[in-house]
Amino acid sequence: MFRAAVIGATGYAGADLVRILAGHPDVELSMITSRQYGGQPFSKVYPSMAGMVDMECAVYDAKEVCDAADIIFTALPHKVSMSIIPELIDNGKRVIDLSADFRFNDADLYESCYQPHMAKDLLEKSVYGLSEIYTEQIKNAQLIGNPGCYPTSVLLPLIPLLKEGLVDIKSIIADSKSGVSGAGRSTSLATHFCEVNESFKAYKVADHRHNPEMNMVLSREAGKDITITFVPHLVPMIRGMLTTSYSTLEKPVDEVSVRNILKKFYKGRYFVRICDEGTMPDTRNVRGANFCDIGVKIDETNNRMILVSAIDNVVKGAAGQSVQNMNIMLGLDEKAGLNNVPYPV
Amino acid sequence: MFRAAVIGATGYAGADLVRILAGHPDVELSMITSRQYGGQPFSKVYPSMAGMVDMECAVYDAKEVCDAADIIFTALPHKVSMSIIPELIDNGKRVIDLSADFRFNDADLYESCYQPHMAKDLLEKSVYGLSEIYTEQIKNAQLIGNPGCYPTSVLLPLIPLLKEGLVDIKSIIADSKSGVSGAGRSTSLATHFCEVNESFKAYKVADHRHNPEMNMVLSREAGKDITITFVPHLVPMIRGMLTTSYSTLEKPVDEVSVRNILKKFYKGRYFVRICDEGTMPDTRNVRGANFCDIGVKIDETNNRMILVSAIDNVVKGAAGQSVQNMNIMLGLDEKAGLNNVPYPV
Amino acid sequence: MFRAAVIGATGYAGADLVRILAGHPDVELSMITSRQYGGQPFSKVYPSMAGMVDMECAVYDAKEVCDAADIIFTALPHKVSMSIIPELIDNGKRVIDLSADFRFNDADLYESCYQPHMAKDLLEKSVYGLSEIYTEQIKNAQLIGNPGCYPTSVLLPLIPLLKEGLVDIKSIIADSKSGVSGAGRSTSLATHFCEVNESFKAYKVADHRHNPEMNMVLSREAGKDITITFVPHLVPMIRGMLTTSYSTLEKPVDEVSVRNILKKFYKGRYFVRICDEGTMPDTRNVRGANFCDIGVKIDETNNRMILVSAIDNVVKGAAGQSVQNMNIMLGLDEKAGLNNVPYPV
Amino acid sequence: MFRAAVIGATGYAGADLVRILAGHPDVELSMITSRQYGGQPFSKVYPSMAGMVDMECAVYDAKEVCDAADIIFTALPHKVSMSIIPELIDNGKRVIDLSADFRFNDADLYESCYQPHMAKDLLEKSVYGLSEIYTEQIKNAQLIGNPGCYPTSVLLPLIPLLKEGLVDIKSIIADSKSGVSGAGRSTSLATHFCEVNESFKAYKVADHRHNPEMNMVLSREAGKDITITFVPHLVPMIRGMLTTSYSTLEKPVDEVSVRNILKKFYKGRYFVRICDEGTMPDTRNVRGANFCDIGVKIDETNNRMILVSAIDNVVKGAAGQSVQNMNIMLGLDEKAGLNNVPYPV
């Protein structure tokens, strides 16, 4: 049994990590910490887990965490992560960070959309944890920058088709829609039930910090500079994210071929499911699961490819993918702890 | 007082027409009909209106309707509308049809996406009821083809900018999101609460029958053939529609200029509101109202214009706009019956 | 035209007051104030009202309010109300207070569940604004303590039957269910979308501050001490409140008779609707309206009467009833400003 | 490995059975049938399970089912169940029926609220599958009548206190609230998203067919005739059920004592959780899980006990409890297949 710690266990991503790790067959959840709920039992914060996860939330202490765990998940706000991770790395621990702090290899890019970076020397070391794309690098990584939820949903369908040279790289538009849990557990008017329910809106239009993250990875994979147009929207539901992307085709191709390219690329990768002809993803189908469902439509009249992808923003978009990365890092079955059968409704 | 009849009063669009007309200062709701609820009081079908609209739903009879009303709204399924409207027109009545049957001036186009047309000679006569765009033609029309909800939300922001020559006509993409009431009151698995709530999906991807309707109007306004890519999505909320459209700019232009073009174009038109810099539409802000809110963002990096529009699909997207058209036809204040103050939540 | 001011215009009750008064035919909304948004246009806080209510939120100043208005609504938190109302009363203004501060005539009772009272001398003067019950007293009142939402839904069905001697006064139980807007616009984990949606719970079980308010009014009407068991619950919806009350019958009576007692009692009172046999209230039917719908069922086996009542907690439960009270005070039509036709969906 | 079949696998209870059994460590899901989807892969009906449960839905054939399975779950409508179960029993199979057909030992009682019974001789044999109460009888049962969802939520908190003689048996009232999945997957206006969302109502007030079921079990446990008042309500959420019950105390008792009685009674029973002082159940905490959470409050003023219980109506209220019963019947760990860690949100 490996021992895992979750730092920041009471936010939504952290709590879902606790859920997954508590049921993981090969890992023992050995420590959890919380700034806000230090000293309280986890099941007092999340009574759903009473009788299952009653361990106490510790106050963070680097030494204690290093003593208690082999692998450490940091589910903290940006900036807080990079303030504690160097010490963990120095102690030889493997770290999977769910914030944006170690997603960028280029400190300037990070600083242009976040803040001054406090651990630049680690950026080179860190691996971008998009599990299906960077599997080999993840295996040996000591530090993972776990991808943002939006980038995960945008990148997985696009990368194989970009690599195939099918996509006009100047034409890419991603129109994403996220459930409210993506905004986290902090309270704000923006997440007040009465302001969100029976409401749909765009926000941070072409101005979201996940946009540079997508550009970076797409450019790396295509070997050319790519900047896409990205618009996120807020859906009145708890979990789920759907991205509809539009791009002009570089050469004529039919839907069957596109589907085949995707199927071939993701062959053997359990968590990516390509929808059959005539069916399209629905966030309902990935709710609570680590899947990314992908659908394809060619708009022939306009020579345009439409890709639709659905993930659970808290699972494949955060906690689930981070456990998938841990599984890869530890040489476990990629699915371990992640193969709960999804709910029909 | 003008006398108005609603044919098909118990579907969602019909019932919202009843709501609006029952409160209209210059119009008397003189007859309502329902195939399903003929002989029953309207307030038995919609108990919310008990004490307000207790009149009986009649079974449709052309003569009785013509005797009872000066202006007739038909809120019927496609095909049913065109089977009864010719007789009403022959009797000299003015008709506003909320189905697709009289939206197209070209029978072939209609038939390519619906069915054989049974009243082709009326197509030339009918006016497309996009109130702010075809005001002059509406004034004198005897027959209005009231626009679809999706086309209303797509066309209002785009038309002024197309006319200004700002938009690369090959580049237009409209990504729309609709509340569930757009699917009507008929029961189906697709509108079952448990299948819709906590769910988000795309449907009829690049294959929706409102797409040719948009193409037709955009082409007419631009004087050039335009075919856009259109993808509708379903949002777990009752009312509301938001469209995010993407198009490449033909010439450099900043947000302020775009906003000014829109403000100038819609000057004096109460129901179109252009959002100030830094704010964007939210369907919440138009819930239950006849407004179309429009927001603008220029993605300079990609030379792309992003337009966001929000309407209530049942009001500006159906019943409300049809009453607005009636007001224009009858020489009334455009706002009459439509100026209820929206709910804050 | 009378001139009305709303103090605390940007909370949910205050904003709904603004909505109603802005559409009121006999009243001019002459001033609105907000602690949080002083100096900002109301439509910036509630963009739904852009073009309709663009007046600025003033910072509260007693003299300016008194100069601007004949009648003043205070939609403020408990305690804040009683700190400003005495000055308004001294200036001869008529005041309708939506907080709990002036609902009790007995300071001790108030203090037992709220805090020390700062304007005890006004308690005798204040009238409990349950419009249909205290109409005569309201007409001449200078100060109204507008009822809580829960008490409104509990009291209206019970009072006529209590007065008829039908109810065993020791047996009354009220099980109430409220939409989230009842918790107000302040942010908290309890109103976070992800904590509320897909969730149902009881709270403050037999320990809610509206309980003594109900006891007081029921006792007054029955002429005997009554204490009821009251349990509120939270429903994942924005607006709406449903109360199911249970009481043992003092003497055998059938449903028709109970319904007739209610119909007779509320004869001529537009806003109370008694449901026909076989139908029961649904909050949907009163959404956005000032109605209180009441249904009756006799459980003969257990000699028990079940009353179900539905209101919109923000309208009949707060802003709407306060305007109804204003109409009564000013000798206007009780329905003025409150007869918007409800939405079918 | 035991082999299990699910008859009627595509309704909500059946599908949740498939979910649970597909992840069960000691049972192989060897056959599923569906009238509506015979011949189609299960994952076509529930795409969430693609890659996990792709087996085909068979058309029901008694012989094939008996050949394929050791234990058979029937998740069928009332009446259909009793038309096929006798043949399965004759073939020596153990059957767990989720309909009402075998919940009653008294045919007359069944017939008074359902229809003529077609397999009366089996009624004596059948065991009421309230897992925590009838554990011993379940162990050896060949036929289980799995409890209704409402009875499960009403009975579990009440039975221990009834047995203790604490409750005035003439005073019991159960006010229950259910999510929409309780109405099943069939389409109807009553489950249309636009009719349910933002809505709350009572239905079948004191007239629900689960009422006699509760009366029967309570009477059996108390050894006296008990008829309770039962009112169900519909909550705009998918899963979840909360019951608030009210009863007069036969003798003075404090909350701590009541809680201790419950804790003692359910000692060692994993799926019943008694809430600590000051906390109350929330359906959110049992969503997707087989728990029944119970909270207690004594209203001393009225000498009344308030019990609040929360279950997931599809899990503990149907599929989950039926698997729990199977585990008991087969001598497996009661928790097997049912110990998935619940989602934090």
Tab-separated table of N, CA, C and O in Angstrom, chain D residues 53-113:
chain	number	residue	atom	x	y	z
D	53	VAL	N	-20.946	-1.679	-18.798
D	53	VAL	CA	-22.059	-2.625	-18.894
D	53	VAL	C	-22.597	-2.567	-20.316
D	53	VAL	O	-23.530	-1.821	-20.621
D	54	ASP	N	-21.967	-3.332	-21.181
D	54	ASP	CA	-22.373	-3.322	-22.584
D	54	ASP	C	-23.221	-4.537	-22.941
D	54	ASP	O	-23.567	-4.740	-24.100
D	55	MET	N	-23.562	-5.366	-21.948
D	55	MET	CA	-24.345	-6.564	-22.246
D	55	MET	C	-25.694	-6.190	-22.840
D	55	MET	O	-26.216	-5.099	-22.636
D	56	GLU	N	-26.250	-7.140	-23.572
D	56	GLU	CA	-27.502	-6.878	-24.268
D	56	GLU	C	-28.693	-7.079	-23.331
D	56	GLU	O	-28.675	-7.988	-22.499
D	57	CYS	N	-29.721	-6.272	-23.512
D	57	CYS	CA	-30.983	-6.497	-22.822
D	57	CYS	C	-31.707	-7.640	-23.533
D	57	CYS	O	-32.034	-7.531	-24.719
D	58	ALA	N	-31.960	-8.718	-22.815
D	58	ALA	CA	-32.697	-9.829	-23.403
D	58	ALA	C	-34.193	-9.557	-23.332
D	58	ALA	O	-34.647	-8.728	-22.544
D	59	VAL	N	-34.933	-10.240	-24.195
D	59	VAL	CA	-36.374	-10.266	-24.015
D	59	VAL	C	-36.642	-11.345	-22.967
D	59	VAL	O	-36.016	-12.408	-22.977
D	60	TYR	N	-37.554	-11.090	-22.071
D	60	TYR	CA	-37.787	-11.999	-20.960
D	60	TYR	C	-38.245	-13.382	-21.421
D	60	TYR	O	-39.181	-13.505	-22.196
D	61	ASP	N	-37.572	-14.402	-20.900
D	61	ASP	CA	-37.988	-15.788	-21.140
D	61	ASP	C	-37.682	-16.538	-19.851
D	61	ASP	O	-36.512	-16.592	-19.405
D	62	ALA	N	-38.714	-17.094	-19.241
D	62	ALA	CA	-38.573	-17.665	-17.896
D	62	ALA	C	-37.467	-18.718	-17.847
D	62	ALA	O	-36.622	-18.715	-16.948
D	63	LYS	N	-37.463	-19.597	-18.840
D	63	LYS	CA	-36.488	-20.662	-18.817
D	63	LYS	C	-35.064	-20.109	-18.907
D	63	LYS	O	-34.175	-20.508	-18.149
D	64	GLU	N	-34.870	-19.204	-19.843
D	64	GLU	CA	-33.527	-18.634	-19.996
D	64	GLU	C	-33.073	-17.911	-18.735
D	64	GLU	O	-31.899	-17.995	-18.351
D	65	VAL	N	-33.996	-17.212	-18.107
D	65	VAL	CA	-33.643	-16.512	-16.875
D	65	VAL	C	-33.260	-17.527	-15.792
D	65	VAL	O	-32.245	-17.379	-15.106
D	66	CYS	N	-34.050	-18.577	-15.686
D	66	CYS	CA	-33.769	-19.580	-14.650
D	66	CYS	C	-32.444	-20.301	-14.918
D	66	CYS	O	-31.718	-20.647	-13.980
D	67	ASP	N	-32.158	-20.510	-16.178
D	67	ASP	CA	-30.870	-21.135	-16.517
D	67	ASP	C	-29.700	-20.210	-16.175
D	67	ASP	O	-28.636	-20.661	-15.766
D	68	ALA	N	-29.931	-18.941	-16.349
D	68	ALA	CA	-28.805	-18.006	-16.255
D	68	ALA	C	-28.505	-17.551	-14.835
D	68	ALA	O	-27.381	-17.120	-14.546
D	69	ALA	N	-29.500	-17.630	-13.953
D	69	ALA	CA	-29.317	-16.935	-12.670
D	69	ALA	C	-29.687	-17.779	-11.466
D	69	ALA	O	-30.563	-18.631	-11.526
D	70	ASP	N	-29.010	-17.506	-10.344
D	70	ASP	CA	-29.347	-18.134	-9.079
D	70	ASP	C	-30.353	-17.278	-8.305
D	70	ASP	O	-31.187	-17.768	-7.566
D	71	ILE	N	-30.213	-16.003	-8.478
D	71	ILE	CA	-31.087	-15.078	-7.756
D	71	ILE	C	-31.603	-14.057	-8.756
D	71	ILE	O	-30.861	-13.609	-9.639
D	72	ILE	N	-32.869	-13.714	-8.625
D	72	ILE	CA	-33.515	-12.894	-9.648
D	72	ILE	C	-34.172	-11.677	-9.015
D	72	ILE	O	-34.949	-11.798	-8.058
D	73	PHE	N	-33.836	-10.520	-9.565
D	73	PHE	CA	-34.482	-9.270	-9.149
D	73	PHE	C	-35.558	-8.915	-10.169
D	73	PHE	O	-35.274	-8.864	-11.365
D	74	THR	N	-36.764	-8.665	-9.698
D	74	THR	CA	-37.809	-8.203	-10.601
D	74	THR	C	-38.110	-6.737	-10.310
D	74	THR	O	-38.621	-6.400	-9.245
D	75	ALA	N	-37.744	-5.888	-11.268
D	75	ALA	CA	-37.963	-4.444	-11.117
D	75	ALA	C	-39.014	-4.044	-12.140
D	75	ALA	O	-38.744	-3.340	-13.103
D	76	LEU	N	-40.208	-4.518	-11.891
D	76	LEU	CA	-41.302	-4.407	-12.853
D	76	LEU	C	-42.446	-3.631	-12.234
D	76	LEU	O	-42.518	-3.470	-11.016
D	77	PRO	N	-43.375	-3.159	-13.061
D	77	PRO	CA	-44.562	-2.508	-12.505
D	77	PRO	C	-45.381	-3.516	-11.701
D	77	PRO	O	-45.318	-4.736	-11.944
D	78	HIS	N	-46.149	-3.003	-10.761
D	78	HIS	CA	-47.107	-3.831	-10.049
D	78	HIS	C	-47.877	-4.644	-11.074
D	78	HIS	O	-48.128	-4.196	-12.170
D	79	LYS	N	-48.325	-5.795	-10.715
D	79	LYS	CA	-49.127	-6.701	-11.544
D	79	LYS	C	-48.241	-7.518	-12.506
D	79	LYS	O	-48.411	-8.726	-12.598
D	80	VAL	N	-47.329	-6.875	-13.203
D	80	VAL	CA	-46.446	-7.641	-14.085
D	80	VAL	C	-45.600	-8.581	-13.240
D	80	VAL	O	-45.382	-9.738	-13.596
D	81	SER	N	-45.154	-8.091	-12.093
D	81	SER	CA	-44.337	-8.927	-11.219
D	81	SER	C	-45.045	-10.231	-10.865
D	81	SER	O	-44.510	-11.328	-11.054
D	82	MET	N	-46.242	-10.110	-10.364
D	82	MET	CA	-46.899	-11.334	-9.865
D	82	MET	C	-47.304	-12.275	-10.992
D	82	MET	O	-47.621	-13.432	-10.759
D	83	SER	N	-47.270	-11.786	-12.230
D	83	SER	CA	-47.608	-12.667	-13.346
D	83	SER	C	-46.426	-13.553	-13.736
D	83	SER	O	-46.591	-14.565	-14.387
D	84	ILE	N	-45.211	-13.190	-13.353
D	84	ILE	CA	-44.072	-14.027	-13.750
D	84	ILE	C	-43.374	-14.708	-12.577
D	84	ILE	O	-42.693	-15.713	-12.746
D	85	ILE	N	-43.548	-14.167	-11.384
D	85	ILE	CA	-42.772	-14.690	-10.252
D	85	ILE	C	-43.121	-16.139	-9.872
D	85	ILE	O	-42.200	-16.925	-9.560
D	86	PRO	N	-44.388	-16.533	-9.905
D	86	PRO	CA	-44.683	-17.921	-9.493
D	86	PRO	C	-43.846	-18.952	-10.261
D	86	PRO	O	-43.323	-19.905	-9.663
D	87	GLU	N	-43.676	-18.749	-11.546
D	87	GLU	CA	-42.881	-19.702	-12.337
D	87	GLU	C	-41.417	-19.733	-11.874
D	87	GLU	O	-40.797	-20.798	-11.823
D	88	LEU	N	-40.898	-18.561	-11.522
D	88	LEU	CA	-39.514	-18.514	-11.052
D	88	LEU	C	-39.377	-19.247	-9.712
D	88	LEU	O	-38.418	-19.996	-9.487
D	89	ILE	N	-40.356	-19.028	-8.846
D	89	ILE	CA	-40.354	-19.680	-7.530
D	89	ILE	C	-40.471	-21.200	-7.711
D	89	ILE	O	-39.755	-21.977	-7.060
D	90	ASP	N	-41.360	-21.600	-8.629
D	90	ASP	CA	-41.528	-23.033	-8.896
D	90	ASP	C	-40.224	-23.671	-9.369
D	90	ASP	O	-39.974	-24.857	-9.151
D	91	ASN	N	-39.418	-22.876	-10.018
D	91	ASN	CA	-38.135	-23.386	-10.485
D	91	ASN	C	-37.056	-23.314	-9.408
D	91	ASN	O	-35.867	-23.497	-9.707
D	92	GLY	N	-37.482	-22.997	-8.219
D	92	GLY	CA	-36.534	-23.019	-7.104
D	92	GLY	C	-35.645	-21.797	-7.006
D	92	GLY	O	-34.676	-21.790	-6.236
D	93	LYS	N	-35.964	-20.786	-7.751
D	93	LYS	CA	-35.119	-19.592	-7.698
D	93	LYS	C	-35.478	-18.716	-6.500
D	93	LYS	O	-36.628	-18.725	-6.041
D	94	ARG	N	-34.507	-17.956	-6.057
D	94	ARG	CA	-34.796	-16.957	-5.023
D	94	ARG	C	-35.066	-15.633	-5.750
D	94	ARG	O	-34.368	-15.278	-6.699
D	95	VAL	N	-36.112	-14.969	-5.315
D	95	VAL	CA	-36.580	-13.788	-6.035
D	95	VAL	C	-36.714	-12.599	-5.090
D	95	VAL	O	-37.244	-12.727	-3.981
D	96	ILE	N	-36.220	-11.457	-5.549
D	96	ILE	CA	-36.428	-10.203	-4.818
D	96	ILE	C	-37.243	-9.296	-5.719
D	96	ILE	O	-36.787	-8.898	-6.790
D	97	ASP	N	-38.455	-9.024	-5.279
D	97	ASP	CA	-39.375	-8.245	-6.116
D	97	ASP	C	-39.454	-6.810	-5.616
D	97	ASP	O	-39.770	-6.561	-4.454
D	98	LEU	N	-39.203	-5.866	-6.541
D	98	LEU	CA	-39.231	-4.457	-6.141
D	98	LEU	C	-40.606	-3.814	-6.285
D	98	LEU	O	-40.776	-2.658	-5.920
D	99	SER	N	-41.569	-4.534	-6.815
D	99	SER	CA	-42.926	-3.974	-6.904
D	99	SER	C	-43.645	-4.155	-5.568
D	99	SER	O	-43.078	-4.686	-4.611
D	100	ALA	N	-44.914	-3.757	-5.518
D	100	ALA	CA	-45.692	-3.913	-4.283
D	100	ALA	C	-46.320	-5.292	-4.170
D	100	ALA	O	-46.911	-5.615	-3.128
D	101	ASP	N	-46.168	-6.116	-5.204
D	101	ASP	CA	-46.984	-7.334	-5.274
D	101	ASP	C	-46.783	-8.312	-4.115
D	101	ASP	O	-47.694	-9.062	-3.762
D	102	PHE	N	-45.605	-8.335	-3.538
D	102	PHE	CA	-45.379	-9.290	-2.452
D	102	PHE	C	-44.959	-8.628	-1.136
D	102	PHE	O	-44.293	-9.220	-0.301
D	103	ARG	N	-45.398	-7.380	-0.981
D	103	ARG	CA	-45.101	-6.691	0.277
D	103	ARG	C	-46.128	-7.004	1.361
D	103	ARG	O	-45.842	-6.856	2.539
D	104	PHE	N	-47.312	-7.395	0.945
D	104	PHE	CA	-48.405	-7.622	1.888
D	104	PHE	C	-48.565	-9.117	2.155
D	104	PHE	O	-48.546	-9.910	1.221
D	105	ASN	N	-48.762	-9.471	3.384
D	105	ASN	CA	-49.077	-10.876	3.645
D	105	ASN	C	-50.581	-11.120	3.539
D	105	ASN	O	-51.026	-12.249	3.457
D	106	ASP	N	-51.319	-10.020	3.530
D	106	ASP	CA	-52.769	-10.114	3.512
D	106	ASP	C	-53.285	-9.691	2.132
D	106	ASP	O	-53.165	-8.526	1.732
D	107	ALA	N	-53.852	-10.669	1.392
D	107	ALA	CA	-54.290	-10.390	0.026
D	107	ALA	C	-55.369	-9.318	-0.013
D	107	ALA	O	-55.408	-8.485	-0.926
D	108	ASP	N	-56.264	-9.324	0.974
D	108	ASP	CA	-57.340	-8.334	0.975
D	108	ASP	C	-56.799	-6.913	1.052
D	108	ASP	O	-57.260	-6.011	0.363
D	109	LEU	N	-55.825	-6.758	1.901
D	109	LEU	CA	-55.235	-5.433	2.060
D	109	LEU	C	-54.593	-5.004	0.733
D	109	LEU	O	-54.800	-3.878	0.262
D	110	TYR	N	-53.833	-5.932	0.122
D	110	TYR	CA	-53.244	-5.640	-1.193
D	110	TYR	C	-54.324	-5.237	-2.181
D	110	TYR	O	-54.211	-4.238	-2.895
D	111	GLU	N	-55.381	-6.024	-2.219
D	111	GLU	CA	-56.418	-5.796	-3.227
D	111	GLU	C	-57.191	-4.513	-2.974
D	111	GLU	O	-57.690	-3.885	-3.909
D	112	SER	N	-57.221	-4.068	-1.715
D	112	SER	CA	-57.949	-2.833	-1.425
D	112	SER	C	-57.222	-1.619	-1.996
D	112	SER	O	-57.829	-0.587	-2.247
D	113	CYS	N	-55.924	-1.736	-2.193
D	113	CYS	CA	-55.255	-0.555	-2.754
D	113	CYS	C	-54.578	-0.801	-4.110
D	113	CYS	O	-54.146	0.148	-4.756
